Amino acid sequence: ATFSAGAALFPNHAQSINDLLIYADTALLSAKESGRNQIKWLNAKMMTATTRKTKVDSKLAVAIREGQIFPHYQAEVELSTGKIIGFEALARWHDQELGMVSPAEFIPLAEQSGAIDPLTERLFAQVVKDSHAIRARFPNATIALNSSPQLLTGKRLLTMLSHLASELENGLDGFVLEITETDFSLSPQELASQLQAIMGLGVRIAIDDFGKSYSSLSRLASMPIQKLKIDMSFTAGMEREENVKIVSAILALAQSLSLEVTAEGVENRFQQDTLIGLGCQQAQGYFYAKPMQLQEILTLAPHLIPEKDAC
Ligand code: G
Ligand code: MN
């Protein structure tokens, strides 16, 4: 019933049977979310969201193949001096029709469709290419890659990184791999051995968005990792005392496990100074630099000394 209602009400929006099925799904889900026995009509906002999602999904494979999704780079700095100590590669996709498509939109779709493998391969290969120019200007800068934890299954990430390492004179020395915490489907032993093998290629391992979702402290202690990146929700929330306490606790935890820490999402001087006061040594965020194209980061000064708050 919901399906035919959706189709009848919005005949002009539906471009394919697939669209209609997605509308029906969305309507059904929304009806379920609003409670039993309630009928909820598709509203315009839901319609726009589902249409966009369908479009993103259908354009993804071509965008990957044609290299329309490519890395931008955001600087990481030493908090006390503003010195650039590394860059994080972040996938960016600008589509003529859709505008900026954020990784939050296309990564989950890529994970579902299997496109995550070719996407990651292309992105990593591009970062390795770019790394020569980056290192020429910032000799000791680390370069961080993000990976979906899904690629740990079947050792796909290890295989990808091994190929890349074999093409470089010094392997992947100076590269960092960022992975988010999830309920990894691997056993702790399997996870540890894969991370060890990846480290053997010269890569250091960081837990991304630390504290945001699934956390297992017992696993953290047994995982061969070198770094935590504090989720930006804690940094952004430091006006509230409880978030300062959480950041402080993460720093203590990291210190006792001998892990480096980068605070993500620093946008203003108050956040910077609070972090320095807590003994945090590294930061990243719009206060210092936004993610930029390769050519732009190559014009950055070695030290980023911000004058005004980003937001
Ligand atoms: O999940 P991960 O931490 O890798 O993603 C980082 C994302 O956060 C990027 O998309 C980047 O553009 C965004 N980002 C980086 N610095 C800031 C910041 O200071 N404020 C906000 N709101 N977002 C940021
Ligand atoms: Mn990251």
mmCIF file of C-alpha atoms and ligand atoms in Angstrom:
data_model
loop_
_atom_site.group_PDB
_atom_site.id
_atom_site.type_symbol
_atom_site.label_atom_id
_atom_site.label_comp_id
_atom_site.label_asym_id
_atom_site.label_seq_id
_atom_site.Cartn_x
_atom_site.Cartn_y
_atom_site.Cartn_z
ATOM 1 C CA ALA A 1 0.000 0.000 0.000
ATOM 2 C CA THR A 2 2.775 2.382 0.877
ATOM 3 C CA PHE A 3 4.469 1.573 -2.387
ATOM 4 C CA SER A 4 1.515 2.431 -4.558
ATOM 5 C CA ALA A 5 0.787 5.537 -2.500
ATOM 6 C CA GLY A 6 4.356 6.705 -2.999
ATOM 7 C CA ALA A 7 4.260 6.006 -6.705
ATOM 8 C CA ALA A 8 0.887 7.588 -7.232
ATOM 9 C CA LEU A 9 1.668 10.687 -5.252
ATOM 10 C CA PHE A 10 5.052 11.374 -6.729
ATOM 11 C CA PRO A 11 5.001 10.078 -10.284
ATOM 12 C CA ASN A 12 7.317 12.823 -11.518
ATOM 13 C CA HIS A 13 10.053 12.158 -9.012
ATOM 14 C CA ALA A 14 10.349 8.484 -9.658
ATOM 15 C CA GLN A 15 12.880 7.866 -12.394
ATOM 16 C CA SER A 16 13.013 4.125 -12.223
ATOM 17 C CA ILE A 17 11.528 1.085 -10.590
ATOM 18 C CA ASN A 18 14.560 1.189 -8.331
ATOM 19 C CA ASP A 19 13.641 4.719 -7.169
ATOM 20 C CA LEU A 20 10.110 3.565 -6.443
ATOM 21 C CA LEU A 21 11.352 0.646 -4.408
ATOM 22 C CA ILE A 22 13.585 2.955 -2.407
ATOM 23 C CA TYR A 23 10.700 5.386 -1.801
ATOM 24 C CA ALA A 24 8.568 2.490 -0.651
ATOM 25 C CA ASP A 25 11.328 1.335 1.675
ATOM 26 C CA THR A 26 11.801 4.819 3.065
ATOM 27 C CA ALA A 27 8.102 5.288 3.653
ATOM 28 C CA LEU A 28 7.806 1.939 5.335
ATOM 29 C CA LEU A 29 10.801 2.576 7.547
ATOM 30 C CA SER A 30 9.537 5.992 8.466
ATOM 31 C CA ALA A 31 6.094 4.591 9.272
ATOM 32 C CA LYS A 32 7.693 1.937 11.476
ATOM 33 C CA GLU A 33 9.829 4.535 13.215
ATOM 34 C CA SER A 34 6.782 6.640 14.032
ATOM 35 C CA GLY A 35 5.058 3.753 15.721
ATOM 36 C CA ARG A 36 2.699 0.950 14.859
ATOM 37 C CA ASN A 37 -0.434 1.447 12.806
ATOM 38 C CA GLN A 38 0.569 4.873 11.704
ATOM 39 C CA ILE A 39 0.569 5.856 8.111
ATOM 40 C CA LYS A 40 3.099 8.418 7.177
ATOM 41 C CA TRP A 41 3.290 9.998 3.769
ATOM 42 C CA LEU A 42 6.579 10.642 2.133
ATOM 43 C CA ASN A 43 7.439 14.246 2.626
ATOM 44 C CA ALA A 44 9.471 16.358 0.252
ATOM 45 C CA LYS A 45 12.615 16.183 2.349
ATOM 46 C CA MET A 46 12.632 12.397 2.441
ATOM 47 C CA MET A 47 12.046 12.395 -1.262
ATOM 48 C CA THR A 48 15.019 14.654 -1.953
ATOM 49 C CA ALA A 49 17.249 12.575 0.322
ATOM 50 C CA THR A 50 16.340 9.289 -1.320
ATOM 51 C CA THR A 51 16.662 10.715 -4.813
ATOM 52 C CA ARG A 52 20.096 12.056 -3.973
ATOM 53 C CA LYS A 53 21.152 8.763 -2.447
ATOM 54 C CA THR A 54 20.045 6.893 -5.561
ATOM 55 C CA LYS A 55 21.954 9.337 -7.759
ATOM 56 C CA VAL A 56 25.101 9.125 -5.653
ATOM 57 C CA ASP A 57 24.886 5.354 -5.787
ATOM 58 C CA SER A 58 24.437 5.230 -9.547
ATOM 59 C CA LYS A 59 27.280 7.683 -10.243
ATOM 60 C CA LEU A 60 29.785 6.191 -7.822
ATOM 61 C CA ALA A 61 31.340 3.520 -10.032
ATOM 62 C CA VAL A 62 32.027 5.949 -12.878
ATOM 63 C CA ALA A 63 33.357 8.590 -10.486
ATOM 64 C CA ILE A 64 35.843 6.080 -9.098
ATOM 65 C CA ARG A 65 36.882 4.811 -12.521
ATOM 66 C CA GLU A 66 37.410 8.307 -13.890
ATOM 67 C CA GLY A 67 39.334 9.544 -10.859
ATOM 68 C CA GLN A 68 36.732 12.166 -9.889
ATOM 69 C CA ILE A 69 37.186 11.168 -6.267
ATOM 70 C CA PHE A 70 40.625 12.190 -5.171
ATOM 71 C CA PRO A 71 42.520 13.054 -1.995
ATOM 72 C CA HIS A 72 42.600 16.440 -0.341
ATOM 73 C CA TYR A 73 44.998 16.987 2.539
ATOM 74 C CA GLN A 74 44.519 18.452 5.999
ATOM 75 C CA ALA A 75 47.522 19.458 8.098
ATOM 76 C CA GLU A 76 48.207 18.111 11.571
ATOM 77 C CA VAL A 77 50.230 20.400 13.834
ATOM 78 C CA GLU A 78 52.323 20.295 16.963
ATOM 79 C CA LEU A 79 50.159 22.232 19.430
ATOM 80 C CA SER A 80 52.908 24.158 21.218
ATOM 81 C CA THR A 81 54.510 25.537 18.040
ATOM 82 C CA GLY A 82 52.002 25.194 15.192
ATOM 83 C CA LYS A 83 54.593 23.245 13.207
ATOM 84 C CA ILE A 84 53.123 21.020 10.512
ATOM 85 C CA ILE A 85 53.937 17.439 11.450
ATOM 86 C CA GLY A 86 51.747 15.601 9.005
ATOM 87 C CA PHE A 87 48.820 15.523 6.625
ATOM 88 C CA GLU A 88 45.689 13.420 6.541
ATOM 89 C CA ALA A 89 44.437 12.419 3.103
ATOM 90 C CA LEU A 90 40.662 12.839 2.865
ATOM 91 C CA ALA A 91 38.568 11.680 -0.075
ATOM 92 C CA ARG A 92 36.723 14.461 -1.888
ATOM 93 C CA TRP A 93 34.215 14.171 -4.713
ATOM 94 C CA HIS A 94 32.755 17.083 -6.601
ATOM 95 C CA ASP A 95 30.033 16.154 -9.048
ATOM 96 C CA GLN A 96 28.669 18.639 -11.610
ATOM 97 C CA GLU A 97 25.073 17.869 -10.780
ATOM 98 C CA LEU A 98 25.283 16.857 -7.127
ATOM 99 C CA GLY A 99 27.882 19.382 -5.962
ATOM 100 C CA MET A 100 30.150 18.218 -3.134
ATOM 101 C CA VAL A 101 29.363 14.662 -2.163
ATOM 102 C CA SER A 102 30.748 13.982 1.282
ATOM 103 C CA PRO A 103 32.495 10.743 2.266
ATOM 104 C CA ALA A 104 29.732 10.296 4.851
ATOM 105 C CA GLU A 105 27.394 9.865 1.874
ATOM 106 C CA PHE A 106 29.457 7.774 -0.507
ATOM 107 C CA ILE A 107 31.618 5.574 1.745
ATOM 108 C CA PRO A 108 28.659 3.601 3.188
ATOM 109 C CA LEU A 109 27.309 3.121 -0.351
ATOM 110 C CA ALA A 110 30.736 2.005 -1.555
ATOM 111 C CA GLU A 111 30.915 -0.445 1.335
ATOM 112 C CA GLN A 112 27.541 -1.903 0.388
ATOM 113 C CA SER A 113 28.254 -2.247 -3.317
ATOM 114 C CA GLY A 114 31.800 -3.559 -3.083
ATOM 115 C CA ALA A 115 33.127 -0.387 -4.715
ATOM 116 C CA ILE A 116 35.121 0.284 -1.546
ATOM 117 C CA ASP A 117 38.002 -1.872 -2.873
ATOM 118 C CA PRO A 118 38.639 -0.035 -6.162
ATOM 119 C CA LEU A 119 37.925 3.303 -4.451
ATOM 120 C CA THR A 120 40.484 2.724 -1.706
ATOM 121 C CA GLU A 121 43.018 1.374 -4.194
ATOM 122 C CA ARG A 122 42.765 4.458 -6.406
ATOM 123 C CA LEU A 123 42.882 6.864 -3.494
ATOM 124 C CA PHE A 124 45.887 5.196 -1.873
ATOM 125 C CA ALA A 125 47.736 5.076 -5.193
ATOM 126 C CA GLN A 126 47.118 8.798 -5.690
ATOM 127 C CA VAL A 127 48.316 9.623 -2.169
ATOM 128 C CA VAL A 128 51.505 7.644 -2.738
ATOM 129 C CA LYS A 129 52.049 9.597 -5.974
ATOM 130 C CA ASP A 130 51.426 12.898 -4.180
ATOM 131 C CA SER A 131 53.656 11.899 -1.277
ATOM 132 C CA HIS A 132 56.819 12.694 -3.240
ATOM 133 C CA ALA A 133 55.863 16.353 -3.652
ATOM 134 C CA ILE A 134 54.645 16.569 -0.051
ATOM 135 C CA ARG A 135 57.870 15.113 1.322
ATOM 136 C CA ALA A 136 59.981 17.372 -0.878
ATOM 137 C CA ARG A 137 58.426 20.375 0.865
ATOM 138 C CA PHE A 138 57.740 18.890 4.332
ATOM 139 C CA PRO A 139 60.500 16.297 4.758
ATOM 140 C CA ASN A 140 59.351 14.763 8.022
ATOM 141 C CA ALA A 141 55.598 15.049 7.618
ATOM 142 C CA THR A 142 53.622 11.889 8.184
ATOM 143 C CA ILE A 143 50.904 11.076 5.646
ATOM 144 C CA ALA A 144 47.731 9.472 6.945
ATOM 145 C CA LEU A 145 45.403 7.214 4.983
ATOM 146 C CA ASN A 146 41.872 6.297 6.051
ATOM 147 C CA SER A 147 40.556 2.802 5.564
ATOM 148 C CA SER A 148 37.213 1.176 6.017
ATOM 149 C CA PRO A 149 37.555 -1.557 8.663
ATOM 150 C CA GLN A 150 35.734 -3.773 6.152
ATOM 151 C CA LEU A 151 38.982 -4.101 4.185
ATOM 152 C CA LEU A 152 40.539 -6.055 7.021
ATOM 153 C CA THR A 153 38.320 -8.978 6.086
ATOM 154 C CA GLY A 154 40.144 -11.289 3.718
ATOM 155 C CA LYS A 155 43.390 -9.344 4.249
ATOM 156 C CA ARG A 156 42.405 -6.991 1.391
ATOM 157 C CA LEU A 157 43.937 -3.938 3.044
ATOM 158 C CA LEU A 158 47.202 -5.757 3.731
ATOM 159 C CA THR A 159 47.363 -6.882 0.101
ATOM 160 C CA MET A 160 46.728 -3.354 -1.164
ATOM 161 C CA LEU A 161 49.326 -1.794 1.113
ATOM 162 C CA SER A 162 51.903 -4.476 0.308
ATOM 163 C CA HIS A 163 51.631 -3.666 -3.407
ATOM 164 C CA LEU A 164 52.090 0.028 -2.720
ATOM 165 C CA ALA A 165 55.022 -0.564 -0.376
ATOM 166 C CA SER A 166 56.803 -2.658 -2.985
ATOM 167 C CA GLU A 167 56.750 0.293 -5.400
ATOM 168 C CA LEU A 168 58.483 2.651 -2.978
ATOM 169 C CA GLU A 169 62.149 2.811 -2.128
ATOM 170 C CA ASN A 170 61.498 3.061 1.611
ATOM 171 C CA GLY A 171 58.289 1.069 1.739
ATOM 172 C CA LEU A 172 55.504 2.910 3.519
ATOM 173 C CA ASP A 173 57.772 4.577 6.082
ATOM 174 C CA GLY A 174 56.146 7.738 7.388
ATOM 175 C CA PHE A 175 52.633 6.640 6.467
ATOM 176 C CA VAL A 176 49.882 6.278 9.057
ATOM 177 C CA LEU A 177 46.778 4.155 8.685
ATOM 178 C CA GLU A 178 43.634 5.474 10.386
ATOM 179 C CA ILE A 179 40.866 3.031 11.159
ATOM 180 C CA THR A 180 37.718 3.628 13.143
ATOM 181 C CA GLU A 181 36.676 1.359 15.928
ATOM 182 C CA THR A 182 33.940 -1.010 14.959
ATOM 183 C CA ASP A 183 32.831 -4.350 16.133
ATOM 184 C CA PHE A 184 35.514 -5.926 13.947
ATOM 185 C CA SER A 185 34.337 -9.252 12.630
ATOM 186 C CA LEU A 186 37.873 -10.563 13.051
ATOM 187 C CA SER A 187 39.114 -12.312 16.168
ATOM 188 C CA PRO A 188 41.442 -10.180 18.323
ATOM 189 C CA GLN A 189 44.344 -12.450 17.311
ATOM 190 C CA GLU A 190 43.598 -12.110 13.603
ATOM 191 C CA LEU A 191 43.192 -8.341 13.943
ATOM 192 C CA ALA A 192 46.479 -8.017 15.830
ATOM 193 C CA SER A 193 48.377 -10.141 13.326
ATOM 194 C CA GLN A 194 47.086 -8.143 10.352
ATOM 195 C CA LEU A 195 47.950 -4.852 11.993
ATOM 196 C CA GLN A 196 51.419 -6.233 12.803
ATOM 197 C CA ALA A 197 51.890 -7.186 9.153
ATOM 198 C CA ILE A 198 50.785 -3.710 8.049
ATOM 199 C CA MET A 199 53.207 -2.149 10.523
ATOM 200 C CA GLY A 200 55.907 -4.334 9.000
ATOM 201 C CA LEU A 201 55.478 -2.258 5.812
ATOM 202 C CA GLY A 202 56.486 0.876 7.748
ATOM 203 C CA VAL A 203 52.941 2.057 8.517
ATOM 204 C CA ARG A 204 51.925 3.295 11.942
ATOM 205 C CA ILE A 205 48.363 2.605 13.089
ATOM 206 C CA ALA A 206 45.948 5.174 14.522
ATOM 207 C CA ILE A 207 42.449 4.705 15.882
ATOM 208 C CA ASP A 208 40.273 7.331 14.223
ATOM 209 C CA ASP A 209 37.333 9.152 15.878
ATOM 210 C CA PHE A 210 38.339 7.637 19.201
ATOM 211 C CA GLY A 211 35.573 7.533 21.791
ATOM 212 C CA LYS A 212 32.746 8.133 19.350
ATOM 213 C CA SER A 213 31.283 4.690 18.950
ATOM 214 C CA TYR A 214 32.211 1.161 19.752
ATOM 215 C CA SER A 215 35.106 1.007 22.205
ATOM 216 C CA SER A 216 36.693 -2.006 23.757
ATOM 217 C CA LEU A 217 39.360 -1.069 26.244
ATOM 218 C CA SER A 218 40.571 -4.654 26.595
ATOM 219 C CA ARG A 219 41.054 -4.877 22.850
ATOM 220 C CA LEU A 220 42.692 -1.466 22.739
ATOM 221 C CA ALA A 221 45.355 -2.650 25.159
ATOM 222 C CA SER A 222 46.044 -5.743 23.066
ATOM 223 C CA MET A 223 46.021 -4.031 19.661
ATOM 224 C CA PRO A 224 49.351 -3.066 18.144
ATOM 225 C CA ILE A 225 48.595 0.633 17.596
ATOM 226 C CA GLN A 226 50.612 3.806 18.023
ATOM 227 C CA LYS A 227 48.105 6.597 18.070
ATOM 228 C CA LEU A 228 44.609 7.780 19.013
ATOM 229 C CA LYS A 229 42.715 10.553 17.284
ATOM 230 C CA ILE A 230 40.220 12.077 19.689
ATOM 231 C CA ASP A 231 36.832 12.435 18.048
ATOM 232 C CA MET A 232 35.953 16.026 17.212
ATOM 233 C CA SER A 233 32.711 15.901 19.191
ATOM 234 C CA PHE A 234 34.786 15.995 22.396
ATOM 235 C CA THR A 235 37.010 18.814 21.121
ATOM 236 C CA ALA A 236 34.029 20.847 19.970
ATOM 237 C CA GLY A 237 32.252 20.237 23.272
ATOM 238 C CA MET A 238 35.056 21.417 25.553
ATOM 239 C CA GLU A 239 33.084 24.466 26.646
ATOM 240 C CA ARG A 240 31.343 21.902 28.815
ATOM 241 C CA GLU A 241 33.356 20.601 31.748
ATOM 242 C CA GLU A 242 32.335 16.967 31.230
ATOM 243 C CA ASN A 243 33.947 16.944 27.780
ATOM 244 C CA VAL A 244 37.158 18.399 29.202
ATOM 245 C CA LYS A 245 37.144 15.505 31.670
ATOM 246 C CA ILE A 246 36.697 12.988 28.863
ATOM 247 C CA VAL A 247 39.540 14.495 26.823
ATOM 248 C CA SER A 248 41.705 14.482 29.919
ATOM 249 C CA ALA A 249 40.867 10.824 30.594
ATOM 250 C CA ILE A 250 41.678 9.855 26.998
ATOM 251 C CA LEU A 251 45.039 11.629 27.306
ATOM 252 C CA ALA A 252 45.791 9.723 30.528
ATOM 253 C CA LEU A 253 44.777 6.442 28.931
ATOM 254 C CA ALA A 254 46.954 7.148 25.897
ATOM 255 C CA GLN A 255 49.898 8.028 28.086
ATOM 256 C CA SER A 256 49.666 4.829 30.077
ATOM 257 C CA LEU A 257 49.496 2.824 26.846
ATOM 258 C CA SER A 258 52.349 4.920 25.323
ATOM 259 C CA LEU A 259 50.186 6.159 22.460
ATOM 260 C CA GLU A 260 50.442 9.447 20.622
ATOM 261 C CA VAL A 261 47.303 11.580 20.537
ATOM 262 C CA THR A 262 45.898 14.036 18.005
ATOM 263 C CA ALA A 263 42.830 16.078 18.887
ATOM 264 C CA GLU A 264 40.582 16.380 15.836
ATOM 265 C CA GLY A 265 38.323 19.272 14.917
ATOM 266 C CA VAL A 266 40.071 22.170 16.683
ATOM 267 C CA GLU A 267 38.263 25.305 15.527
ATOM 268 C CA ASN A 268 39.234 28.034 17.968
ATOM 269 C CA ARG A 269 41.839 29.366 20.363
ATOM 270 C CA PHE A 270 39.892 28.319 23.459
ATOM 271 C CA GLN A 271 39.993 24.696 22.317
ATOM 272 C CA GLN A 272 43.680 24.954 21.429
ATOM 273 C CA ASP A 273 44.611 26.456 24.779
ATOM 274 C CA THR A 274 42.502 23.988 26.750
ATOM 275 C CA LEU A 275 44.216 21.106 24.940
ATOM 276 C CA ILE A 276 47.675 22.563 25.614
ATOM 277 C CA GLY A 277 46.701 22.934 29.286
ATOM 278 C CA LEU A 278 45.737 19.268 29.399
ATOM 279 C CA GLY A 279 49.086 18.213 27.923
ATOM 280 C CA CYS A 280 47.824 17.252 24.470
ATOM 281 C CA GLN A 281 50.617 17.578 21.908
ATOM 282 C CA GLN A 282 49.039 17.355 18.476
ATOM 283 C CA ALA A 283 45.976 18.800 16.818
ATOM 284 C CA GLN A 284 44.119 19.081 13.562
ATOM 285 C CA GLY A 285 41.184 21.261 12.591
ATOM 286 C CA TYR A 286 39.859 24.272 10.727
ATOM 287 C CA PHE A 287 41.647 26.586 13.208
ATOM 288 C CA TYR A 288 44.907 25.578 11.521
ATOM 289 C CA ALA A 289 43.930 24.438 8.055
ATOM 290 C CA LYS A 290 41.001 22.995 6.149
ATOM 291 C CA PRO A 291 41.471 20.026 3.860
ATOM 292 C CA MET A 292 43.053 21.419 0.671
ATOM 293 C CA GLN A 293 44.162 20.267 -2.734
ATOM 294 C CA LEU A 294 47.748 19.118 -3.158
ATOM 295 C CA GLN A 295 48.869 22.313 -4.893
ATOM 296 C CA GLU A 296 47.520 24.414 -2.020
ATOM 297 C CA ILE A 297 49.228 22.540 0.785
ATOM 298 C CA LEU A 298 52.511 22.864 -1.044
ATOM 299 C CA THR A 299 52.272 26.648 -0.528
ATOM 300 C CA LEU A 300 51.714 26.391 3.260
ATOM 301 C CA ALA A 301 54.365 27.759 5.603
ATOM 302 C CA PRO A 302 56.101 25.159 7.797
ATOM 303 C CA HIS A 303 54.366 26.637 10.849
ATOM 304 C CA LEU A 304 50.659 27.409 10.980
ATOM 305 C CA ILE A 305 50.051 30.280 13.367
ATOM 306 C CA PRO A 306 46.330 31.002 13.292
ATOM 307 C CA GLU A 307 45.098 34.488 14.104
ATOM 308 C CA LYS A 308 41.397 34.064 14.260
ATOM 309 C CA ASP A 309 38.874 31.400 15.132
ATOM 310 C CA ALA A 310 37.652 29.325 12.228
ATOM 311 C CA CYS A 311 34.017 29.287 13.236
HETATM 312 O O1 G B 1 36.536 10.517 10.194
HETATM 313 P P1 G B 1 37.670 11.467 10.017
HETATM 314 O O2 G B 1 38.166 12.023 11.313
HETATM 315 O O3 G B 1 38.785 10.901 9.197
HETATM 316 O O4 G B 1 37.081 12.661 9.151
HETATM 317 C C1 G B 1 37.535 13.943 9.242
HETATM 318 C C2 G B 1 36.481 14.861 8.652
HETATM 319 O O5 G B 1 36.277 15.988 9.515
HETATM 320 C C3 G B 1 36.868 15.426 7.311
HETATM 321 O O6 G B 1 35.823 15.259 6.403
HETATM 322 C C4 G B 1 37.169 16.888 7.570
HETATM 323 O O7 G B 1 36.788 17.706 6.482
HETATM 324 C C5 G B 1 36.343 17.200 8.794
HETATM 325 N N1 G B 1 37.008 18.209 9.637
HETATM 326 C C6 G B 1 38.328 18.405 9.779
HETATM 327 N N2 G B 1 38.600 19.418 10.647
HETATM 328 C C7 G B 1 37.398 19.881 11.078
HETATM 329 C C8 G B 1 37.002 20.936 11.966
HETATM 330 O O8 G B 1 37.801 21.656 12.568
HETATM 331 N N3 G B 1 35.668 21.104 12.165
HETATM 332 C C9 G B 1 34.748 20.323 11.539
HETATM 333 N N4 G B 1 33.451 20.563 11.788
HETATM 334 N N5 G B 1 35.074 19.335 10.681
HETATM 335 C C10 G B 1 36.383 19.101 10.433
HETATM 336 MN MN MN B 2 40.681 10.197 9.795
#
